[in-house]
């Protein structure tokens, strides 16, 4: 296993506030929330960033979005945002692909 923070959270070696999990994904609350709901959706598979995902990951990525919609619905959110930072210049700080699900406050556009 690569020395990766999210791999360690997925493996439950580091605690987190887990929201849900299945055979392919783990979702947990961001340690530094930027909105009342700020959930990270993380595939168990270690893919460093979206630009390194391959054709074989297409189904996984689609299912990740469906899971985000389900978590948003379960949180009672009608409007929400799904963010994926790809690369340091875009704000990526953990190099294990993940979505941020943000909601519970008005979300401005464009993001900073
Ligand atoms: P990125 O900046 O890579 O798009 O997102 C990484 C996110 O992981 C950040 O929003 C950051 O607050 C969150 N994060 C960093 N370390 C931890 C941690 O140990 N636990 C949890 N739950 N979130 C973390
Ligand atoms: Zn990882």
mmCIF file of C-alpha atoms in Angstrom, residues 47-54 57 61 64-65 84-87 92 96-99:
data_model
loop_
_atom_site.group_PDB
_atom_site.id
_atom_site.type_symbol
_atom_site.label_atom_id
_atom_site.label_comp_id
_atom_site.label_asym_id
_atom_site.label_seq_id
_atom_site.Cartn_x
_atom_site.Cartn_y
_atom_site.Cartn_z
ATOM 1 C CA UNK A 47 -5.728 6.504 -7.873
ATOM 2 C CA UNK A 48 -3.543 9.601 -7.229
ATOM 3 C CA UNK A 49 -5.672 11.992 -9.287
ATOM 4 C CA UNK A 50 -8.349 12.044 -11.951
ATOM 5 C CA UNK A 51 -5.839 12.682 -14.743
ATOM 6 C CA UNK A 52 -4.277 9.328 -13.849
ATOM 7 C CA UNK A 53 -7.555 7.400 -13.927
ATOM 8 C CA UNK A 54 -7.891 4.955 -16.799
ATOM 9 C CA UNK A 57 -12.025 3.270 -13.801
ATOM 10 C CA UNK A 61 -16.083 7.152 -11.279
ATOM 11 C CA UNK A 64 -18.841 7.704 -7.135
ATOM 12 C CA UNK A 65 -21.118 10.412 -8.482
ATOM 13 C CA UNK A 84 -12.647 17.394 -7.447
ATOM 14 C CA UNK A 85 -9.282 19.155 -7.261
ATOM 15 C CA UNK A 86 -6.784 17.778 -9.770
ATOM 16 C CA UNK A 87 -3.195 18.858 -9.084
ATOM 17 C CA UNK A 92 -5.264 19.133 -4.338
ATOM 18 C CA UNK A 96 -5.670 9.924 -3.568
ATOM 19 C CA UNK A 97 -8.559 10.851 -5.839
ATOM 20 C CA UNK A 98 -11.616 12.093 -3.943
ATOM 21 C CA UNK A 99 -14.741 14.178 -4.321
#
